[in-house]
Amino acid sequence: MTQPAIQITGLKKRYGETAALASVSFDILAGEMFGLIGPDGAGKTTLIRILTSLLDPDDGECRLLGISVAKEPAEVRKVIGYMPQRFSLYPDLTVGENIRFFADLFRVPKAQRLKRTEELLGFSRLSPFVNRRAGQLSGGMKQKLALSCALIHTPKVLILDEPTTGVDPVSRREFWDILKTLKEGGVSILVTTPYMDEAEKCDRVSLINKGKILAVGTAGEITRRFSGTVYALFGGNLPGLAGWFKHRLHPNQVQILGDRIHVSLFTDAGETMDALCLTAKKEGLAIDAVEKAQPGLEDTFIALIADKEQSEEIA
C-alpha cells in the first residue's frame, strides 16, 4: 500500500477555553490535491501551522511522507513547500532576487539553481518581470512569486493557506492551472480555501468547522449527504427577499447567487416553501418564480453545520 503524503491523527489544540482543533484525523494520499474547507476561525490555519512545524499541538500526531513533524521538524521542512496566508516575501527585492534568496535559504545547489529559477519563472509566467520589485506586483503576480519561492527546492508536498484570497478571478484561474500541472507532476497538495468553486477542483475535500471535521470525501460524495431541498427564488428585491428568509430561517440557509437567492430547507423543517412564499408575499415581498435547484457543496456544508449544532444542543 502506498504511504500517504500526510497523516493526521487525533490532533488537538486549544487557545485558552477555545478548542481550535478537536481530535482531527484524516489522510492525504500521495499525488492528491486535497482541499481543507471552512469559514474563518474553523481551525484551518492552526492545522497548517502544526503541519509545517510552526506550532506544537496539545495532542495527536502528524506525519509527512512518514516523517514525524514533532520528532523531525528539520527533515519535514526539506520535503515541503509552504505558502502562508499573507504575502511574506521581500517587497524591496526584485522577483529574481526573492527567488535567489529562497534558493540560498533552502541550500539549492548552485549547479541546479539557474535551471530551476528559469523553470519557475517560465512556469509562473514571471520571466518578463524578473527585475521588478515584489512590492510593485499585482496581487495575482505576488502569489505566483510566493509559489515559485515555495517550489525552489522541488518539494514533494505543497501546503497552501488560502492562496487566492483577494486575488482577481483571472489570476485565480491561472493559479489553479499551475496547481493542476504540479499535481500531474506528482506533487501532493494540501490547500485551504473559502471558495467552494475552488474546493470542487480538488480530488477530495475535508469540511471543518469549529475545529471539528464534518466530512471527508469527493465533492460528489459529500453533496450526496445533503438531506433536504434547495430552492431558487427570483424577484425584484433580492437583498430584501434574502433578509426576510434569513430572519425566518437560519441565516446560513440563504445565499444570494447572481440573479436569484438559494434557500435550503432540511427534511425536518417546520415550514414548507409554499407556506413561506405565501407569507412573504402577504408581507409585500415580490417573488416572481420558485424552482428546485441542485444542492451544491456549500449547501451541504451548511446543512452539516446545522445538524452538528442541533445535535450538540440536544446533548
PDB file of C-alpha atoms in Angstrom:
ATOM      1  CA  MET A   1       0.000   0.000   0.000  1.00  0.00           C
ATOM      2  CA  THR A   2       1.320   3.454  -0.943  1.00  0.00           C
ATOM      3  CA  GLN A   3       2.291   5.602   2.006  1.00  0.00           C
ATOM      4  CA  PRO A   4       0.038   8.678   2.481  1.00  0.00           C
ATOM      5  CA  ALA A   5       1.622  12.051   1.801  1.00  0.00           C
ATOM      6  CA  ILE A   6       0.122  13.436   5.023  1.00  0.00           C
ATOM      7  CA  GLN A   7      -1.234  11.554   8.039  1.00  0.00           C
ATOM      8  CA  ILE A   8      -3.111  13.465  10.748  1.00  0.00           C
ATOM      9  CA  THR A   9      -4.199  11.503  13.804  1.00  0.00           C
ATOM     10  CA  GLY A  10      -6.155  12.814  16.814  1.00  0.00           C
ATOM     11  CA  LEU A  11      -4.847  16.364  16.510  1.00  0.00           C
ATOM     12  CA  LYS A  12      -5.891  18.706  19.329  1.00  0.00           C
ATOM     13  CA  LYS A  13      -5.087  22.356  20.018  1.00  0.00           C
ATOM     14  CA  ARG A  14      -6.636  24.822  22.435  1.00  0.00           C
ATOM     15  CA  TYR A  15      -6.235  28.562  22.900  1.00  0.00           C
ATOM     16  CA  GLY A  16      -7.453  29.130  26.428  1.00  0.00           C
ATOM     17  CA  GLU A  17     -11.068  27.975  26.561  1.00  0.00           C
ATOM     18  CA  THR A  18     -11.364  27.727  22.778  1.00  0.00           C
ATOM     19  CA  ALA A  19     -10.768  24.406  21.024  1.00  0.00           C
ATOM     20  CA  ALA A  20      -9.097  25.324  17.718  1.00  0.00           C
ATOM     21  CA  LEU A  21      -8.777  21.631  16.797  1.00  0.00           C
ATOM     22  CA  ALA A  22     -10.807  18.858  18.428  1.00  0.00           C
ATOM     23  CA  SER A  23      -9.323  15.433  17.675  1.00  0.00           C
ATOM     24  CA  VAL A  24      -8.855  15.985  13.932  1.00  0.00           C
ATOM     25  CA  SER A  25      -7.905  12.919  11.854  1.00  0.00           C
ATOM     26  CA  PHE A  26      -7.579  12.325   8.094  1.00  0.00           C
ATOM     27  CA  ASP A  27      -5.031  11.189   5.493  1.00  0.00           C
ATOM     28  CA  ILE A  28      -3.972  12.809   2.228  1.00  0.00           C
ATOM     29  CA  LEU A  29      -2.905  10.395  -0.495  1.00  0.00           C
ATOM     30  CA  ALA A  30       0.316  10.647  -2.482  1.00  0.00           C
ATOM     31  CA  GLY A  31      -0.204  12.740  -5.629  1.00  0.00           C
ATOM     32  CA  GLU A  32      -3.571  14.033  -4.406  1.00  0.00           C
ATOM     33  CA  MET A  33      -4.891  17.582  -4.411  1.00  0.00           C
ATOM     34  CA  PHE A  34      -6.764  17.875  -1.130  1.00  0.00           C
ATOM     35  CA  GLY A  35      -8.886  20.835  -0.047  1.00  0.00           C
ATOM     36  CA  LEU A  36      -9.465  21.871   3.560  1.00  0.00           C
ATOM     37  CA  ILE A  37     -12.662  23.917   3.581  1.00  0.00           C
ATOM     38  CA  GLY A  38     -14.124  26.000   6.368  1.00  0.00           C
ATOM     39  CA  PRO A  39     -15.116  29.518   7.489  1.00  0.00           C
ATOM     40  CA  ASP A  40     -12.809  31.921   9.318  1.00  0.00           C
ATOM     41  CA  GLY A  41     -11.968  30.542  12.753  1.00  0.00           C
ATOM     42  CA  ALA A  42     -12.671  26.936  11.744  1.00  0.00           C
ATOM     43  CA  GLY A  43      -9.124  25.790  12.573  1.00  0.00           C
ATOM     44  CA  LYS A  44      -7.600  25.676   9.079  1.00  0.00           C
ATOM     45  CA  THR A  45      -4.590  27.914   9.742  1.00  0.00           C
ATOM     46  CA  THR A  46      -3.888  26.269  13.104  1.00  0.00           C
ATOM     47  CA  LEU A  47      -3.770  22.877  11.375  1.00  0.00           C
ATOM     48  CA  ILE A  48      -1.453  24.232   8.650  1.00  0.00           C
ATOM     49  CA  ARG A  49       0.927  25.728  11.227  1.00  0.00           C
ATOM     50  CA  ILE A  50       1.135  22.427  13.092  1.00  0.00           C
ATOM     51  CA  LEU A  51       1.788  20.524   9.844  1.00  0.00           C
ATOM     52  CA  THR A  52       4.606  22.899   8.926  1.00  0.00           C
ATOM     53  CA  SER A  53       6.200  22.601  12.416  1.00  0.00           C
ATOM     54  CA  LEU A  54       5.477  26.248  13.268  1.00  0.00           C
ATOM     55  CA  LEU A  55       3.153  25.307  16.145  1.00  0.00           C
ATOM     56  CA  ASP A  56       3.063  22.412  18.591  1.00  0.00           C
ATOM     57  CA  PRO A  57      -0.217  20.533  19.110  1.00  0.00           C
ATOM     58  CA  ASP A  58      -1.574  19.734  22.565  1.00  0.00           C
ATOM     59  CA  ASP A  59      -2.111  16.134  21.500  1.00  0.00           C
ATOM     60  CA  GLY A  60      -2.086  13.936  18.402  1.00  0.00           C
ATOM     61  CA  GLU A  61       0.414  13.255  15.653  1.00  0.00           C
ATOM     62  CA  CYS A  62       1.244  14.467  12.136  1.00  0.00           C
ATOM     63  CA  ARG A  63       3.445  12.688   9.593  1.00  0.00           C
ATOM     64  CA  LEU A  64       4.529  13.925   6.187  1.00  0.00           C
ATOM     65  CA  LEU A  65       5.831  11.178   3.877  1.00  0.00           C
ATOM     66  CA  GLY A  66       6.227   9.065   7.006  1.00  0.00           C
ATOM     67  CA  ILE A  67       8.323  11.704   8.823  1.00  0.00           C
ATOM     68  CA  SER A  68       7.116  12.770  12.275  1.00  0.00           C
ATOM     69  CA  VAL A  69       6.585  16.539  12.395  1.00  0.00           C
ATOM     70  CA  ALA A  70       7.126  16.628  16.168  1.00  0.00           C
ATOM     71  CA  LYS A  71      10.276  14.475  16.215  1.00  0.00           C
ATOM     72  CA  GLU A  72      11.965  15.503  12.941  1.00  0.00           C
ATOM     73  CA  PRO A  73      10.857  19.051  12.054  1.00  0.00           C
ATOM     74  CA  ALA A  74      14.079  19.801  10.133  1.00  0.00           C
ATOM     75  CA  GLU A  75      13.511  16.769   7.886  1.00  0.00           C
ATOM     76  CA  VAL A  76       9.890  17.777   7.313  1.00  0.00           C
ATOM     77  CA  ARG A  77      10.954  21.240   6.125  1.00  0.00           C
ATOM     78  CA  LYS A  78      13.155  19.649   3.463  1.00  0.00           C
ATOM     79  CA  VAL A  79      10.227  17.916   1.751  1.00  0.00           C
ATOM     80  CA  ILE A  80       7.514  20.589   1.967  1.00  0.00           C
ATOM     81  CA  GLY A  81       6.800  23.856   0.226  1.00  0.00           C
ATOM     82  CA  TYR A  82       4.683  26.267   2.275  1.00  0.00           C
ATOM     83  CA  MET A  83       2.735  29.366   1.257  1.00  0.00           C
ATOM     84  CA  PRO A  84       1.269  31.251   4.236  1.00  0.00           C
ATOM     85  CA  GLN A  85      -1.980  33.168   4.077  1.00  0.00           C
ATOM     86  CA  ARG A  86      -0.341  36.574   3.730  1.00  0.00           C
ATOM     87  CA  PHE A  87       2.266  37.628   1.184  1.00  0.00           C
ATOM     88  CA  SER A  88       5.517  37.148   3.079  1.00  0.00           C
ATOM     89  CA  LEU A  89       8.279  37.888   0.579  1.00  0.00           C
ATOM     90  CA  TYR A  90      10.560  40.924   0.500  1.00  0.00           C
ATOM     91  CA  PRO A  91       8.878  43.864  -1.296  1.00  0.00           C
ATOM     92  CA  ASP A  92      12.153  45.747  -1.826  1.00  0.00           C
ATOM     93  CA  LEU A  93      13.773  42.797  -3.611  1.00  0.00           C
ATOM     94  CA  THR A  94      13.065  42.024  -7.252  1.00  0.00           C
ATOM     95  CA  VAL A  95      11.324  38.861  -8.434  1.00  0.00           C
ATOM     96  CA  GLY A  96      14.687  37.298  -9.294  1.00  0.00           C
ATOM     97  CA  GLU A  97      16.286  38.364  -6.016  1.00  0.00           C
ATOM     98  CA  ASN A  98      13.461  36.855  -3.972  1.00  0.00           C
ATOM     99  CA  ILE A  99      13.823  33.521  -5.768  1.00  0.00           C
ATOM    100  CA  ARG A 100      17.611  33.573  -5.302  1.00  0.00           C
ATOM    101  CA  PHE A 101      17.176  34.365  -1.614  1.00  0.00           C
ATOM    102  CA  PHE A 102      14.955  31.326  -1.093  1.00  0.00           C
ATOM    103  CA  ALA A 103      17.335  29.190  -3.132  1.00  0.00           C
ATOM    104  CA  ASP A 104      20.064  30.168  -0.646  1.00  0.00           C
ATOM    105  CA  LEU A 105      17.723  29.566   2.290  1.00  0.00           C
ATOM    106  CA  PHE A 106      16.931  26.032   1.110  1.00  0.00           C
ATOM    107  CA  ARG A 107      20.552  25.416   0.084  1.00  0.00           C
ATOM    108  CA  VAL A 108      19.718  24.589  -3.506  1.00  0.00           C
ATOM    109  CA  PRO A 109      22.999  23.517  -5.154  1.00  0.00           C
ATOM    110  CA  LYS A 110      24.452  26.210  -7.437  1.00  0.00           C
ATOM    111  CA  ALA A 111      24.551  23.743 -10.320  1.00  0.00           C
ATOM    112  CA  GLN A 112      20.745  23.428 -10.146  1.00  0.00           C
ATOM    113  CA  ARG A 113      19.835  26.960  -9.121  1.00  0.00           C
ATOM    114  CA  LEU A 114      19.880  28.741 -12.502  1.00  0.00           C
ATOM    115  CA  LYS A 115      17.987  25.969 -14.296  1.00  0.00           C
ATOM    116  CA  ARG A 116      15.405  25.727 -11.525  1.00  0.00           C
ATOM    117  CA  THR A 117      14.926  29.519 -11.440  1.00  0.00           C
ATOM    118  CA  GLU A 118      14.392  29.667 -15.203  1.00  0.00           C
ATOM    119  CA  GLU A 119      11.887  26.805 -14.991  1.00  0.00           C
ATOM    120  CA  LEU A 120       9.892  28.527 -12.271  1.00  0.00           C
ATOM    121  CA  LEU A 121       9.920  31.925 -13.995  1.00  0.00           C
ATOM    122  CA  GLY A 122       8.606  30.326 -17.170  1.00  0.00           C
ATOM    123  CA  PHE A 123       6.154  28.142 -15.276  1.00  0.00           C
ATOM    124  CA  SER A 124       4.671  31.130 -13.412  1.00  0.00           C
ATOM    125  CA  ARG A 125       4.928  33.476 -16.422  1.00  0.00           C
ATOM    126  CA  LEU A 126       7.042  35.883 -14.389  1.00  0.00           C
ATOM    127  CA  SER A 127      10.049  35.969 -16.753  1.00  0.00           C
ATOM    128  CA  PRO A 128       9.168  39.444 -18.135  1.00  0.00           C
ATOM    129  CA  PHE A 129       9.039  40.783 -14.552  1.00  0.00           C
ATOM    130  CA  VAL A 130      12.249  39.274 -13.183  1.00  0.00           C
ATOM    131  CA  ASN A 131      13.712  42.736 -12.423  1.00  0.00           C
ATOM    132  CA  ARG A 132      10.519  44.232 -10.970  1.00  0.00           C
ATOM    133  CA  ARG A 133      10.364  44.770  -7.214  1.00  0.00           C
ATOM    134  CA  ALA A 134       7.954  42.377  -5.487  1.00  0.00           C
ATOM    135  CA  GLY A 135       6.128  45.256  -3.832  1.00  0.00           C
ATOM    136  CA  GLN A 136       5.151  46.589  -7.265  1.00  0.00           C
ATOM    137  CA  LEU A 137       3.489  43.366  -8.440  1.00  0.00           C
ATOM    138  CA  SER A 138      -0.270  42.800  -8.666  1.00  0.00           C
ATOM    139  CA  GLY A 139      -1.934  40.507  -6.135  1.00  0.00           C
ATOM    140  CA  GLY A 140      -2.014  37.558  -8.523  1.00  0.00           C
ATOM    141  CA  MET A 141       1.637  38.012  -9.525  1.00  0.00           C
ATOM    142  CA  LYS A 142       2.685  38.228  -5.873  1.00  0.00           C
ATOM    143  CA  GLN A 143       1.016  34.877  -5.207  1.00  0.00           C
ATOM    144  CA  LYS A 144       2.728  33.289  -8.209  1.00  0.00           C
ATOM    145  CA  LEU A 145       6.065  34.634  -6.960  1.00  0.00           C
ATOM    146  CA  ALA A 146       5.363  33.239  -3.476  1.00  0.00           C
ATOM    147  CA  LEU A 147       4.542  29.879  -5.039  1.00  0.00           C
ATOM    148  CA  SER A 148       7.756  29.937  -7.089  1.00  0.00           C
ATOM    149  CA  CYS A 149       9.784  30.599  -3.935  1.00  0.00           C
ATOM    150  CA  ALA A 150       7.993  27.743  -2.145  1.00  0.00           C
ATOM    151  CA  LEU A 151       8.893  25.409  -5.040  1.00  0.00           C
ATOM    152  CA  ILE A 152      12.552  26.369  -5.473  1.00  0.00           C
ATOM    153  CA  HIS A 153      13.808  23.273  -3.599  1.00  0.00           C
ATOM    154  CA  THR A 154      11.476  20.903  -5.506  1.00  0.00           C
ATOM    155  CA  PRO A 155       9.295  19.820  -2.556  1.00  0.00           C
ATOM    156  CA  LYS A 156       7.239  16.641  -2.689  1.00  0.00           C
ATOM    157  CA  VAL A 157       4.409  18.113  -0.614  1.00  0.00           C
ATOM    158  CA  LEU A 158       2.942  21.594  -1.129  1.00  0.00           C
ATOM    159  CA  ILE A 159       0.905  23.267   1.620  1.00  0.00           C
ATOM    160  CA  LEU A 160      -1.041  26.422   0.751  1.00  0.00           C
ATOM    161  CA  ASP A 161      -3.093  28.521   3.171  1.00  0.00           C
ATOM    162  CA  GLU A 162      -5.851  30.369   1.245  1.00  0.00           C
ATOM    163  CA  PRO A 163      -3.501  31.234  -1.641  1.00  0.00           C
ATOM    164  CA  THR A 164      -6.064  33.067  -3.800  1.00  0.00           C
ATOM    165  CA  THR A 165      -7.896  35.171  -1.206  1.00  0.00           C
ATOM    166  CA  GLY A 166      -8.154  38.723  -2.533  1.00  0.00           C
ATOM    167  CA  VAL A 167      -6.863  37.725  -5.978  1.00  0.00           C
ATOM    168  CA  ASP A 168      -8.779  38.672  -9.142  1.00  0.00           C
ATOM    169  CA  PRO A 169     -10.758  35.912 -10.959  1.00  0.00           C
ATOM    170  CA  VAL A 170      -8.363  35.640 -13.923  1.00  0.00           C
ATOM    171  CA  SER A 171      -5.321  35.256 -11.650  1.00  0.00           C
ATOM    172  CA  ARG A 172      -7.226  32.751  -9.535  1.00  0.00           C
ATOM    173  CA  ARG A 173      -7.852  30.599 -12.601  1.00  0.00           C
ATOM    174  CA  GLU A 174      -4.200  30.849 -13.701  1.00  0.00           C
ATOM    175  CA  PHE A 175      -3.031  29.917 -10.204  1.00  0.00           C
ATOM    176  CA  TRP A 176      -5.217  26.797 -10.172  1.00  0.00           C
ATOM    177  CA  ASP A 177      -3.950  25.832 -13.613  1.00  0.00           C
ATOM    178  CA  ILE A 178      -0.435  25.906 -12.141  1.00  0.00           C
ATOM    179  CA  LEU A 179      -1.525  23.727  -9.208  1.00  0.00           C
ATOM    180  CA  LYS A 180      -3.086  21.230 -11.606  1.00  0.00           C
ATOM    181  CA  THR A 181       0.196  20.994 -13.520  1.00  0.00           C
ATOM    182  CA  LEU A 182       2.119  20.442 -10.264  1.00  0.00           C
ATOM    183  CA  LYS A 183      -0.292  17.682  -9.249  1.00  0.00           C
ATOM    184  CA  GLU A 184       0.146  15.994 -12.627  1.00  0.00           C
ATOM    185  CA  GLY A 185       3.891  16.103 -11.948  1.00  0.00           C
ATOM    186  CA  GLY A 186       3.410  14.068  -8.756  1.00  0.00           C
ATOM    187  CA  VAL A 187       3.327  16.811  -6.103  1.00  0.00           C
ATOM    188  CA  SER A 188       0.902  16.182  -3.234  1.00  0.00           C
ATOM    189  CA  ILE A 189      -1.039  19.360  -2.440  1.00  0.00           C
ATOM    190  CA  LEU A 190      -2.989  20.494   0.625  1.00  0.00           C
ATOM    191  CA  VAL A 191      -4.824  23.771   0.060  1.00  0.00           C
ATOM    192  CA  THR A 192      -7.206  25.692   2.293  1.00  0.00           C
ATOM    193  CA  THR A 193      -9.794  27.886   0.601  1.00  0.00           C
ATOM    194  CA  PRO A 194     -13.046  29.671   1.442  1.00  0.00           C
ATOM    195  CA  TYR A 195     -14.199  29.364  -2.189  1.00  0.00           C
ATOM    196  CA  MET A 196     -16.464  26.404  -2.917  1.00  0.00           C
ATOM    197  CA  ASP A 197     -15.780  26.536  -6.659  1.00  0.00           C
ATOM    198  CA  GLU A 198     -12.089  26.025  -5.869  1.00  0.00           C
ATOM    199  CA  ALA A 199     -12.891  23.184  -3.492  1.00  0.00           C
ATOM    200  CA  GLU A 200     -14.585  21.328  -6.330  1.00  0.00           C
ATOM    201  CA  LYS A 201     -11.289  21.339  -8.265  1.00  0.00           C
ATOM    202  CA  CYS A 202      -9.724  19.120  -5.584  1.00  0.00           C
ATOM    203  CA  ASP A 203      -9.640  15.308  -5.711  1.00  0.00           C
ATOM    204  CA  ARG A 204     -11.079  15.195  -2.193  1.00  0.00           C
ATOM    205  CA  VAL A 205     -12.041  17.750   0.433  1.00  0.00           C
ATOM    206  CA  SER A 206     -12.468  17.886   4.177  1.00  0.00           C
ATOM    207  CA  LEU A 207     -15.092  20.177   5.691  1.00  0.00           C
ATOM    208  CA  ILE A 208     -14.048  21.673   9.035  1.00  0.00           C
ATOM    209  CA  ASN A 209     -15.987  23.899  11.432  1.00  0.00           C
ATOM    210  CA  LYS A 210     -15.127  24.956  14.985  1.00  0.00           C
ATOM    211  CA  GLY A 211     -12.134  22.617  14.974  1.00  0.00           C
ATOM    212  CA  LYS A 212     -14.142  19.512  14.046  1.00  0.00           C
ATOM    213  CA  ILE A 213     -14.138  17.547  10.800  1.00  0.00           C
ATOM    214  CA  LEU A 214     -17.690  17.294   9.435  1.00  0.00           C
ATOM    215  CA  ALA A 215     -16.982  15.240   6.300  1.00  0.00           C
ATOM    216  CA  VAL A 216     -14.174  13.915   4.101  1.00  0.00           C
ATOM    217  CA  GLY A 217     -14.590  12.736   0.501  1.00  0.00           C
ATOM    218  CA  THR A 218     -15.011  13.874  -3.076  1.00  0.00           C
ATOM    219  CA  ALA A 219     -17.296  16.843  -3.711  1.00  0.00           C
ATOM    220  CA  GLY A 220     -19.850  14.434  -5.195  1.00  0.00           C
ATOM    221  CA  GLU A 221     -19.718  12.061  -2.218  1.00  0.00           C
ATOM    222  CA  ILE A 222     -20.228  14.900   0.251  1.00  0.00           C
ATOM    223  CA  THR A 223     -23.008  16.552  -1.746  1.00  0.00           C
ATOM    224  CA  ARG A 224     -24.956  13.283  -1.760  1.00  0.00           C
ATOM    225  CA  ARG A 225     -25.199  13.614   2.028  1.00  0.00           C
ATOM    226  CA  PHE A 226     -27.462  16.652   1.685  1.00  0.00           C
ATOM    227  CA  SER A 227     -30.821  15.882   3.273  1.00  0.00           C
ATOM    228  CA  GLY A 228     -33.382  18.382   2.131  1.00  0.00           C
ATOM    229  CA  THR A 229     -34.254  20.561  -0.839  1.00  0.00           C
ATOM    230  CA  VAL A 230     -32.653  23.677  -2.316  1.00  0.00           C
ATOM    231  CA  TYR A 231     -34.964  26.251  -3.901  1.00  0.00           C
ATOM    232  CA  ALA A 232     -34.017  29.050  -6.295  1.00  0.00           C
ATOM    233  CA  LEU A 233     -36.140  32.172  -5.827  1.00  0.00           C
ATOM    234  CA  PHE A 234     -36.344  35.032  -8.328  1.00  0.00           C
ATOM    235  CA  GLY A 235     -37.617  38.508  -7.561  1.00  0.00           C
ATOM    236  CA  GLY A 236     -37.059  42.236  -7.940  1.00  0.00           C
ATOM    237  CA  ASN A 237     -35.597  42.993  -4.495  1.00  0.00           C
ATOM    238  CA  LEU A 238     -33.195  40.131  -3.805  1.00  0.00           C
ATOM    239  CA  PRO A 239     -31.481  41.731  -0.744  1.00  0.00           C
ATOM    240  CA  GLY A 240     -34.873  42.355   0.859  1.00  0.00           C
ATOM    241  CA  LEU A 241     -36.082  38.862  -0.015  1.00  0.00           C
ATOM    242  CA  ALA A 242     -32.888  37.255   1.308  1.00  0.00           C
ATOM    243  CA  GLY A 243     -33.140  39.301   4.517  1.00  0.00           C
ATOM    244  CA  TRP A 244     -36.711  38.131   5.079  1.00  0.00           C
ATOM    245  CA  PHE A 245     -35.799  34.450   4.661  1.00  0.00           C
ATOM    246  CA  LYS A 246     -32.696  34.830   6.854  1.00  0.00           C
ATOM    247  CA  HIS A 247     -34.920  36.222   9.595  1.00  0.00           C
ATOM    248  CA  ARG A 248     -37.369  33.314   9.299  1.00  0.00           C
ATOM    249  CA  LEU A 249     -34.714  30.591   8.892  1.00  0.00           C
ATOM    250  CA  HIS A 250     -31.041  30.206   9.854  1.00  0.00           C
ATOM    251  CA  PRO A 251     -29.008  32.907   8.016  1.00  0.00           C
ATOM    252  CA  ASN A 252     -26.708  30.230   6.593  1.00  0.00           C
ATOM    253  CA  GLN A 253     -29.651  28.650   4.774  1.00  0.00           C
ATOM    254  CA  VAL A 254     -29.967  31.660   2.463  1.00  0.00           C
ATOM    255  CA  GLN A 255     -27.496  32.792  -0.227  1.00  0.00           C
ATOM    256  CA  ILE A 256     -27.695  35.469  -2.930  1.00  0.00           C
ATOM    257  CA  LEU A 257     -26.346  33.980  -6.170  1.00  0.00           C
ATOM    258  CA  GLY A 258     -26.395  36.460  -9.037  1.00  0.00           C
ATOM    259  CA  ASP A 259     -29.988  36.893 -10.207  1.00  0.00           C
ATOM    260  CA  ARG A 260     -31.518  34.584  -7.599  1.00  0.00           C
ATOM    261  CA  ILE A 261     -31.380  33.502  -3.989  1.00  0.00           C
ATOM    262  CA  HIS A 262     -30.928  29.918  -2.853  1.00  0.00           C
ATOM    263  CA  VAL A 263     -32.875  28.743   0.170  1.00  0.00           C
ATOM    264  CA  SER A 264     -32.127  25.374   1.764  1.00  0.00           C
ATOM    265  CA  LEU A 265     -34.940  23.599   3.585  1.00  0.00           C
ATOM    266  CA  PHE A 266     -33.978  20.496   5.507  1.00  0.00           C
ATOM    267  CA  THR A 267     -36.053  17.337   5.777  1.00  0.00           C
ATOM    268  CA  ASP A 268     -37.254  18.124   9.307  1.00  0.00           C
ATOM    269  CA  ALA A 269     -38.062  21.794   8.532  1.00  0.00           C
ATOM    270  CA  GLY A 270     -41.173  23.058  10.244  1.00  0.00           C
ATOM    271  CA  GLU A 271     -42.380  25.094   7.241  1.00  0.00           C
ATOM    272  CA  THR A 272     -42.790  24.334   3.556  1.00  0.00           C
ATOM    273  CA  MET A 273     -41.534  26.602   0.773  1.00  0.00           C
ATOM    274  CA  ASP A 274     -45.121  27.172  -0.398  1.00  0.00           C
ATOM    275  CA  ALA A 275     -46.118  28.426   3.048  1.00  0.00           C
ATOM    276  CA  LEU A 276     -43.025  30.635   3.388  1.00  0.00           C
ATOM    277  CA  CYS A 277     -43.571  32.214  -0.034  1.00  0.00           C
ATOM    278  CA  LEU A 278     -47.249  32.844   0.712  1.00  0.00           C
ATOM    279  CA  THR A 279     -46.346  34.651   3.960  1.00  0.00           C
ATOM    280  CA  ALA A 280     -43.593  36.655   2.239  1.00  0.00           C
ATOM    281  CA  LYS A 281     -45.996  37.820  -0.474  1.00  0.00           C
ATOM    282  CA  LYS A 282     -48.583  38.827   2.132  1.00  0.00           C
ATOM    283  CA  GLU A 283     -45.900  40.984   3.749  1.00  0.00           C
ATOM    284  CA  GLY A 284     -45.268  42.802   0.475  1.00  0.00           C
ATOM    285  CA  LEU A 285     -42.271  40.954  -0.961  1.00  0.00           C
ATOM    286  CA  ALA A 286     -42.255  40.207  -4.686  1.00  0.00           C
ATOM    287  CA  ILE A 287     -41.415  36.626  -5.679  1.00  0.00           C
ATOM    288  CA  ASP A 288     -41.501  36.166  -9.452  1.00  0.00           C
ATOM    289  CA  ALA A 289     -40.669  32.443  -9.602  1.00  0.00           C
ATOM    290  CA  VAL A 290     -39.603  29.494  -7.453  1.00  0.00           C
ATOM    291  CA  GLU A 291     -37.897  26.342  -8.702  1.00  0.00           C
ATOM    292  CA  LYS A 292     -35.965  23.460  -7.213  1.00  0.00           C
ATOM    293  CA  ALA A 293     -32.173  23.632  -7.585  1.00  0.00           C
ATOM    294  CA  GLN A 294     -29.415  21.052  -7.407  1.00  0.00           C
ATOM    295  CA  PRO A 295     -27.686  21.142  -3.980  1.00  0.00           C
ATOM    296  CA  GLY A 296     -24.012  22.053  -4.083  1.00  0.00           C
ATOM    297  CA  LEU A 297     -21.056  21.631  -1.746  1.00  0.00           C
ATOM    298  CA  GLU A 298     -21.842  24.869   0.080  1.00  0.00           C
ATOM    299  CA  ASP A 299     -25.483  23.844   0.633  1.00  0.00           C
ATOM    300  CA  THR A 300     -24.308  20.525   2.072  1.00  0.00           C
ATOM    301  CA  PHE A 301     -21.712  22.218   4.291  1.00  0.00           C
ATOM    302  CA  ILE A 302     -24.391  24.497   5.733  1.00  0.00           C
ATOM    303  CA  ALA A 303     -26.688  21.524   6.358  1.00  0.00           C
ATOM    304  CA  LEU A 304     -23.899  19.588   8.108  1.00  0.00           C
ATOM    305  CA  ILE A 305     -23.115  22.585  10.334  1.00  0.00           C
ATOM    306  CA  ALA A 306     -26.803  22.904  11.246  1.00  0.00           C
ATOM    307  CA  ASP A 307     -27.032  19.169  12.033  1.00  0.00           C
ATOM    308  CA  LYS A 308     -23.907  19.368  14.197  1.00  0.00           C
ATOM    309  CA  GLU A 309     -25.160  22.391  16.126  1.00  0.00           C
ATOM    310  CA  GLN A 310     -28.568  20.770  16.661  1.00  0.00           C
ATOM    311  CA  SER A 311     -27.031  17.528  17.953  1.00  0.00           C
ATOM    312  CA  GLU A 312     -24.791  19.486  20.349  1.00  0.00           C
ATOM    313  CA  GLU A 313     -27.789  21.434  21.680  1.00  0.00           C
ATOM    314  CA  ILE A 314     -29.667  18.159  22.313  1.00  0.00           C
ATOM    315  CA  ALA A 315     -26.595  16.644  24.043  1.00  0.00           C
TER     316      ALA A 315
END
